[in-house]
PDB file of C-alpha atoms in Angstrom:
ATOM      1  CA  MET A 160     -14.147  85.991  21.092  1.00 54.00           C
ATOM      2  CA  ALA A 161     -13.228  82.918  19.106  1.00 55.00           C
ATOM      3  CA  THR A 162     -15.970  80.517  17.989  1.00 57.00           C
ATOM      4  CA  PRO A 163     -15.741  77.063  19.550  1.00 61.00           C
ATOM      5  CA  VAL A 164     -14.959  74.227  17.219  1.00 56.00           C
ATOM      6  CA  THR A 165     -17.673  71.450  17.337  1.00 60.00           C
ATOM      7  CA  ARG A 166     -18.030  68.121  15.698  1.00 57.00           C
ATOM      8  CA  ARG A 167     -20.855  69.575  13.588  1.00 61.00           C
ATOM      9  CA  SER A 168     -18.697  72.321  12.327  1.00 59.00           C
ATOM     10  CA  LEU A 169     -15.898  69.947  11.307  1.00 53.00           C
ATOM     11  CA  ARG A 170     -18.430  67.744   9.415  1.00 58.00           C
ATOM     12  CA  GLU A 171     -19.802  70.827   7.540  1.00 61.00           C
ATOM     13  CA  GLN A 172     -16.372  71.743   6.384  1.00 58.00           C
ATOM     14  CA  SER A 173     -15.997  71.264   2.546  1.00 53.00           C
ATOM     15  CA  PRO A 174     -13.377  68.668   1.480  1.00 53.00           C
ATOM     16  CA  SER A 175     -12.159  71.174  -1.012  1.00 50.00           C
ATOM     17  CA  SER A 176     -10.882  73.384   1.936  1.00 51.00           C
ATOM     18  CA  VAL A 177      -8.256  70.773   2.752  1.00 50.00           C
ATOM     19  CA  ALA A 178      -4.996  71.535   1.043  1.00 50.00           C
ATOM     20  CA  PRO A 179      -3.623  68.713  -1.047  1.00 51.00           C
ATOM     21  CA  ALA A 180      -0.371  67.160   0.039  1.00 51.00           C
ATOM     22  CA  ALA A 181       2.564  68.433  -1.949  1.00 51.00           C
ATOM     23  CA  VAL A 182       3.749  66.044  -4.583  1.00 50.00           C
ATOM     24  CA  PRO A 183       7.502  66.019  -5.218  1.00 50.00           C
ATOM     25  CA  ALA A 184       8.361  66.960  -8.818  1.00 51.00           C
ATOM     26  CA  VAL A 185       9.753  64.353 -11.100  1.00 49.00           C
ATOM     27  CA  PRO A 186      13.169  65.437 -12.367  1.00 51.00           C
ATOM     28  CA  THR A 187      13.329  66.005 -16.037  1.00 50.00           C
ATOM     29  CA  GLY A 188      15.891  67.150 -18.546  1.00 49.00           C
ATOM     30  CA  ALA A 189      19.277  65.698 -18.518  1.00 47.00           C
ATOM     31  CA  ALA A 190      18.481  63.222 -15.746  1.00 47.00           C
ATOM     32  CA  GLY A 191      15.745  61.769 -17.929  1.00 50.00           C
ATOM     33  CA  ARG A 192      17.825  61.373 -21.103  1.00 57.00           C
ATOM     34  CA  ARG A 193      19.743  58.255 -21.824  1.00 58.00           C
ATOM     35  CA  HIS A 194      23.409  58.534 -22.741  1.00 65.00           C
ATOM     36  CA  PRO A 195      24.453  56.916 -25.992  1.00 67.00           C
ATOM     37  CA  GLY A 196      26.856  54.684 -24.168  1.00 62.00           C
ATOM     38  CA  ARG A 197      24.006  53.373 -22.136  1.00 67.00           C
ATOM     39  CA  LEU A 198      22.067  52.494 -25.323  1.00 71.00           C
ATOM     40  CA  ILE A 199      25.104  50.720 -26.662  1.00 69.00           C
ATOM     41  CA  ALA A 200      25.512  48.814 -23.265  1.00 63.00           C
ATOM     42  CA  ASP A 201      21.884  47.767 -23.232  1.00 68.00           C
ATOM     43  CA  ALA A 202      22.117  46.545 -26.878  1.00 72.00           C
ATOM     44  CA  LEU A 203      25.269  44.502 -26.069  1.00 66.00           C
ATOM     45  CA  LEU A 204      23.497  42.950 -22.981  1.00 67.00           C
ATOM     46  CA  TRP A 205      20.603  42.026 -25.095  1.00 70.00           C
ATOM     47  CA  LEU A 206      22.907  40.302 -27.641  1.00 69.00           C
ATOM     48  CA  ALA A 207      24.556  38.466 -24.780  1.00 65.00           C
ATOM     49  CA  ALA A 208      21.215  37.317 -23.470  1.00 67.00           C
ATOM     50  CA  VAL A 209      20.114  36.114 -26.930  1.00 69.00           C
ATOM     51  CA  GLY A 210      23.386  34.249 -27.276  1.00 64.00           C
ATOM     52  CA  GLY A 211      22.986  32.623 -23.880  1.00 66.00           C
ATOM     53  CA  VAL A 212      19.462  31.514 -24.776  1.00 70.00           C
ATOM     54  CA  ILE A 213      20.728  30.032 -27.968  1.00 66.00           C
ATOM     55  CA  CYS A 214      23.474  28.070 -26.150  1.00 66.00           C
ATOM     56  CA  ILE A 215      20.887  26.757 -23.658  1.00 75.00           C
ATOM     57  CA  VAL A 216      18.556  25.730 -26.495  1.00 70.00           C
ATOM     58  CA  LEU A 217      21.380  23.916 -28.259  1.00 62.00           C
ATOM     59  CA  VAL A 218      22.442  22.047 -25.124  1.00 71.00           C
ATOM     60  CA  VAL A 219      18.779  20.981 -24.517  1.00 72.00           C
ATOM     61  CA  LEU A 220      18.430  19.824 -28.161  1.00 68.00           C
ATOM     62  CA  ALA A 221      21.684  17.858 -27.960  1.00 64.00           C
ATOM     63  CA  PHE A 222      20.444  15.875 -24.936  1.00 71.00           C
ATOM     64  CA  THR A 223      16.713  15.432 -25.854  1.00 76.00           C
ATOM     65  CA  ALA A 224      16.668  15.249 -29.702  1.00 66.00           C
ATOM     66  CA  GLN A 225      20.354  14.499 -30.440  1.00 77.00           C
ATOM     67  CA  ILE A 226      20.649  17.661 -32.557  1.00 86.00           C
ATOM     68  CA  THR A 227      24.169  19.019 -32.889  1.00 88.00           C
ATOM     69  CA  LEU A 228      26.308  21.278 -35.162  1.00 86.00           C
ATOM     70  CA  ILE A 229      29.056  20.241 -37.554  1.00 88.00           C
ATOM     71  CA  MET A 230      31.400  22.431 -39.610  1.00 88.00           C
ATOM     72  CA  PHE A 231      32.484  21.944 -43.204  1.00 91.00           C
ATOM     73  CA  ARG A 232      36.083  22.694 -43.885  1.00 87.00           C
ATOM     74  CA  THR A 233      36.164  21.301 -47.538  1.00 89.00           C
ATOM     75  CA  GLY A 234      33.945  22.053 -50.432  1.00 91.00           C
ATOM     76  CA  SER A 235      33.074  18.344 -51.323  1.00 94.00           C
ATOM     77  CA  MET A 236      29.360  19.266 -50.899  1.00 95.00           C
ATOM     78  CA  SER A 237      29.398  22.543 -52.842  1.00 94.00           C
ATOM     79  CA  PRO A 238      27.353  24.248 -54.048  1.00 93.00           C
ATOM     80  CA  THR A 239      24.723  22.691 -51.716  1.00 93.00           C
ATOM     81  CA  ILE A 240      26.827  23.124 -48.599  1.00 94.00           C
ATOM     82  CA  PRO A 241      29.986  25.276 -49.400  1.00 93.00           C
ATOM     83  CA  ALA A 242      33.169  25.200 -47.310  1.00 91.00           C
ATOM     84  CA  GLY A 243      32.885  27.378 -44.224  1.00 90.00           C
ATOM     85  CA  SER A 244      29.351  26.295 -43.527  1.00 92.00           C
ATOM     86  CA  VAL A 245      27.795  25.112 -40.312  1.00 90.00           C
ATOM     87  CA  ALA A 246      25.106  22.397 -40.501  1.00 91.00           C
ATOM     88  CA  VAL A 247      22.522  21.453 -37.974  1.00 91.00           C
ATOM     89  CA  VAL A 248      22.322  17.633 -37.870  1.00 94.00           C
ATOM     90  CA  GLN A 249      20.284  15.067 -36.031  1.00 93.00           C
ATOM     91  CA  ARG A 250      21.180  11.424 -35.246  1.00 94.00           C
ATOM     92  CA  VAL A 251      18.712   8.955 -36.675  1.00 95.00           C
ATOM     93  CA  PRO A 252      18.577   5.121 -36.915  1.00 96.00           C
ATOM     94  CA  ALA A 253      20.004   3.591 -40.173  1.00 95.00           C
ATOM     95  CA  SER A 254      16.553   2.346 -41.043  1.00 94.00           C
ATOM     96  CA  ASP A 255      15.521   5.968 -41.633  1.00 95.00           C
ATOM     97  CA  ILE A 256      18.174   6.576 -44.288  1.00 96.00           C
ATOM     98  CA  ALA A 257      16.804   7.329 -47.761  1.00 96.00           C
ATOM     99  CA  ILE A 258      18.625   7.882 -51.185  1.00 96.00           C
ATOM    100  CA  GLY A 259      19.288  11.536 -51.635  1.00 96.00           C
ATOM    101  CA  ASP A 260      19.813  12.293 -47.899  1.00 96.00           C
ATOM    102  CA  VAL A 261      22.812  14.259 -46.849  1.00 97.00           C
ATOM    103  CA  VAL A 262      24.207  12.424 -43.789  1.00 97.00           C
ATOM    104  CA  THR A 263      27.298  12.378 -41.534  1.00 96.00           C
ATOM    105  CA  VAL A 264      29.009   8.985 -40.969  1.00 96.00           C
ATOM    106  CA  ASP A 265      31.367   8.708 -38.023  1.00 92.00           C
ATOM    107  CA  ARG A 266      34.529   6.696 -38.862  1.00 89.00           C
ATOM    108  CA  ALA A 267      36.923   5.021 -36.432  1.00 85.00           C
ATOM    109  CA  ASP A 268      40.205   6.858 -36.151  1.00 84.00           C
ATOM    110  CA  GLU A 269      39.212   9.317 -38.952  1.00 88.00           C
ATOM    111  CA  LEU A 270      37.131  12.434 -39.179  1.00 89.00           C
ATOM    112  CA  PRO A 271      33.513  12.112 -39.865  1.00 92.00           C
ATOM    113  CA  ILE A 272      32.433  12.378 -43.597  1.00 94.00           C
ATOM    114  CA  THR A 273      29.318  14.237 -44.770  1.00 95.00           C
ATOM    115  CA  HIS A 274      28.125  13.286 -48.304  1.00 97.00           C
ATOM    116  CA  ARG A 275      24.839  12.518 -50.152  1.00 97.00           C
ATOM    117  CA  VAL A 276      23.484   8.962 -49.964  1.00 97.00           C
ATOM    118  CA  THR A 277      23.456   7.227 -53.431  1.00 97.00           C
ATOM    119  CA  SER A 278      22.257   3.722 -52.426  1.00 97.00           C
ATOM    120  CA  VAL A 279      21.000   1.862 -49.335  1.00 97.00           C
ATOM    121  CA  GLU A 280      21.225  -1.979 -48.828  1.00 96.00           C
ATOM    122  CA  PRO A 281      20.313  -4.127 -45.886  1.00 95.00           C
ATOM    123  CA  GLY A 282      23.016  -5.050 -43.422  1.00 94.00           C
ATOM    124  CA  ALA A 283      23.780  -8.127 -41.424  1.00 93.00           C
ATOM    125  CA  THR A 284      21.278  -7.238 -38.826  1.00 94.00           C
ATOM    126  CA  ALA A 285      17.905  -5.441 -38.831  1.00 93.00           C
ATOM    127  CA  ASP A 286      19.579  -2.304 -37.473  1.00 94.00           C
ATOM    128  CA  GLU A 287      22.366  -2.081 -39.998  1.00 96.00           C
ATOM    129  CA  ARG A 288      22.401  -0.599 -43.442  1.00 97.00           C
ATOM    130  CA  ILE A 289      25.129  -0.560 -46.078  1.00 97.00           C
ATOM    131  CA  ILE A 290      25.240   2.829 -47.843  1.00 97.00           C
ATOM    132  CA  THR A 291      27.310   4.423 -50.545  1.00 97.00           C
ATOM    133  CA  MET A 292      27.744   8.119 -50.764  1.00 97.00           C
ATOM    134  CA  ARG A 293      29.111  10.910 -53.022  1.00 97.00           C
ATOM    135  CA  GLY A 294      29.829  14.545 -52.461  1.00 96.00           C
ATOM    136  CA  ASP A 295      27.931  16.906 -54.648  1.00 96.00           C
ATOM    137  CA  ALA A 296      31.119  18.350 -56.057  1.00 95.00           C
ATOM    138  CA  ASN A 297      32.686  14.936 -56.609  1.00 95.00           C
ATOM    139  CA  ALA A 298      32.562  13.054 -60.042  1.00 93.00           C
ATOM    140  CA  GLN A 299      32.723   9.704 -58.301  1.00 94.00           C
ATOM    141  CA  GLU A 300      31.249   7.985 -55.334  1.00 95.00           C
ATOM    142  CA  ASP A 301      33.344   7.381 -52.134  1.00 95.00           C
ATOM    143  CA  PRO A 302      35.803   4.601 -52.687  1.00 93.00           C
ATOM    144  CA  PHE A 303      34.070   2.133 -50.315  1.00 93.00           C
ATOM    145  CA  PRO A 304      30.529   1.598 -48.685  1.00 95.00           C
ATOM    146  CA  TYR A 305      29.801   2.332 -45.154  1.00 96.00           C
ATOM    147  CA  THR A 306      28.148  -0.070 -42.757  1.00 95.00           C
ATOM    148  CA  VAL A 307      26.112   1.949 -40.148  1.00 96.00           C
ATOM    149  CA  THR A 308      23.504   1.492 -37.431  1.00 96.00           C
ATOM    150  CA  SER A 309      22.941   5.251 -37.161  1.00 96.00           C
ATOM    151  CA  VAL A 310      23.891   8.466 -38.946  1.00 96.00           C
ATOM    152  CA  ARG A 311      23.540  12.131 -38.543  1.00 95.00           C
ATOM    153  CA  THR A 312      21.226  13.596 -41.131  1.00 95.00           C
ATOM    154  CA  VAL A 313      21.579  17.197 -42.194  1.00 95.00           C
ATOM    155  CA  LEU A 314      18.584  19.292 -41.386  1.00 93.00           C
ATOM    156  CA  PHE A 315      19.805  22.658 -42.762  1.00 92.00           C
ATOM    157  CA  SER A 316      23.050  24.585 -43.121  1.00 92.00           C
ATOM    158  CA  ILE A 317      24.247  28.184 -42.746  1.00 90.00           C
ATOM    159  CA  PRO A 318      27.143  29.280 -44.886  1.00 91.00           C
ATOM    160  CA  GLY A 319      30.149  31.370 -43.861  1.00 87.00           C
ATOM    161  CA  ILE A 320      29.996  31.088 -39.998  1.00 83.00           C
ATOM    162  CA  ALA A 321      32.261  28.097 -39.410  1.00 72.00           C
ATOM    163  CA  THR A 322      35.284  30.459 -39.104  1.00 73.00           C
ATOM    164  CA  VAL A 323      33.542  32.528 -36.431  1.00 70.00           C
ATOM    165  CA  ILE A 324      32.457  29.437 -34.343  1.00 68.00           C
ATOM    166  CA  ALA A 325      36.005  27.938 -34.664  1.00 65.00           C
ATOM    167  CA  GLY A 326      37.588  31.157 -33.681  1.00 58.00           C
ATOM    168  CA  MET A 327      35.539  31.195 -30.435  1.00 60.00           C
ATOM    169  CA  GLY A 328      37.410  28.171 -29.285  1.00 55.00           C
ATOM    170  CA  ASN A 329      40.792  30.118 -29.243  1.00 57.00           C
ATOM    171  CA  PRO A 330      41.741  30.846 -25.554  1.00 61.00           C
ATOM    172  CA  TYR A 331      42.723  34.412 -26.436  1.00 59.00           C
ATOM    173  CA  VAL A 332      39.338  35.035 -28.039  1.00 56.00           C
ATOM    174  CA  LEU A 333      37.515  33.431 -25.115  1.00 59.00           C
ATOM    175  CA  GLY A 334      39.496  35.622 -22.733  1.00 64.00           C
ATOM    176  CA  ALA A 335      38.729  38.778 -24.743  1.00 65.00           C
ATOM    177  CA  LEU A 336      34.977  37.870 -24.803  1.00 62.00           C
ATOM    178  CA  THR A 337      34.979  37.245 -21.147  1.00 68.00           C
ATOM    179  CA  LEU A 338      36.686  40.561 -20.300  1.00 69.00           C
ATOM    180  CA  ALA A 339      34.377  42.366 -22.712  1.00 68.00           C
ATOM    181  CA  ALA A 340      31.194  40.781 -21.195  1.00 66.00           C
ATOM    182  CA  THR A 341      32.439  41.756 -17.661  1.00 70.00           C
ATOM    183  CA  THR A 342      33.045  45.274 -18.797  1.00 68.00           C
ATOM    184  CA  VAL A 343      29.600  45.579 -20.267  1.00 64.00           C
ATOM    185  CA  VAL A 344      27.828  44.207 -17.156  1.00 64.00           C
ATOM    186  CA  VAL A 345      29.692  46.609 -14.839  1.00 66.00           C
ATOM    187  CA  TRP A 346      29.094  49.555 -17.134  1.00 62.00           C
ATOM    188  CA  ALA A 347      25.403  48.738 -17.526  1.00 61.00           C
ATOM    189  CA  PHE A 348      24.479  48.126 -13.865  1.00 63.00           C
ATOM    190  CA  TRP A 349      26.879  50.161 -11.698  1.00 62.00           C
ATOM    191  CA  PRO A 350      25.787  53.575 -12.827  1.00 57.00           C
ATOM    192  CA  ARG A 351      22.151  52.718 -12.462  1.00 57.00           C
ATOM    193  CA  ALA A 352      22.659  52.012  -8.745  1.00 54.00           C
ATOM    194  CA  GLU A 353      24.388  55.284  -8.334  1.00 58.00           C
ATOM    195  CA  ARG A 354      21.545  57.216 -10.013  1.00 58.00           C
ATOM    196  CA  ALA A 355      18.964  55.372  -7.891  1.00 61.00           C
ATOM    197  CA  GLU A 356      20.778  56.235  -4.710  1.00 66.00           C
ATOM    198  CA  ARG A 357      20.975  60.040  -5.819  1.00 65.00           C
ATOM    199  CA  ALA A 358      17.242  60.071  -6.697  1.00 64.00           C
ATOM    200  CA  GLU A 359      16.443  58.555  -3.261  1.00 69.00           C
ATOM    201  CA  ARG A 360      18.544  61.200  -1.435  1.00 70.00           C
ATOM    202  CA  ARG A 361      16.826  63.974  -3.417  1.00 68.00           C
ATOM    203  CA  GLY A 362      13.500  62.580  -2.383  1.00 66.00           C
ATOM    204  CA  ARG A 363      14.478  62.482   1.264  1.00 65.00           C
ATOM    205  CA  ASP A 364      15.795  66.004   1.073  1.00 64.00           C
ATOM    206  CA  GLY A 365      12.711  67.458  -0.458  1.00 59.00           C
ATOM    207  CA  GLY A 366      13.812  67.420  -4.045  1.00 51.00           C
ATOM    208  CA  SER A 367      16.736  69.765  -3.578  1.00 49.00           C
ATOM    209  CA  PRO A 368      19.624  69.186  -6.193  1.00 52.00           C
TER     210      PRO A 368
END
C-alpha cells in the first residue's frame, strides 16, 4: 500500500534530493574561434572609429579655438618645417605676435605665406601690427612687410603627411574609401547577426547542431 504524501513529509525532504535543472552546454571549438578575416575587419573598424573621432575633434577645435591645419608645399621653412609637412595653427590677435614666431599671413588674391617673424612694429590702430618675416631656408627677408590684425601661429608640425591628406580630396580616392568602409561594415556586422540567430535556434532546439 502506498504511503500517503503529507505536508510534513514534503518539508522533511532534503533539498539535495531535487535534481538540478539541466544547463545547456556552451558551444566550444570552431564556433568559439575568431576567423583572421574577422580580426582584420575589427581592426579596420577601430581605425575608422579613431579617424572619425579625430575629424570630430578637429571640427570642434576649428569652431571653438580657431585651430586648423595648413600644408607646406615648398621648403622655404626647411629644415624646421620641410616641404610635405602639415602644421597645426591657431589664429591669434596681432598683439600676441613676438619675434621668432612662425606665423601664417593671409594675403588678398594670393596664397597664404608661412614664415618666421623677424620684426614687429605698431600699426595705425591698436589692433594692427606691421611685421617682417623670413623663411628659415631663405637668405633674405620677404620683399615687403605685412600689416595684420591677426595671424595664424604654428603650434607644431608633422612632416610627410601633406601628400596623404591632399590625396584624400581626390574624388576617386574618396569613392574608394567610401566603398571600402561600406564593405568593412557589412563584413563585420552581417555574419555576427547570422551566428547569433544560429545560436538562438540551437538553444531553442535543446543544443542540437
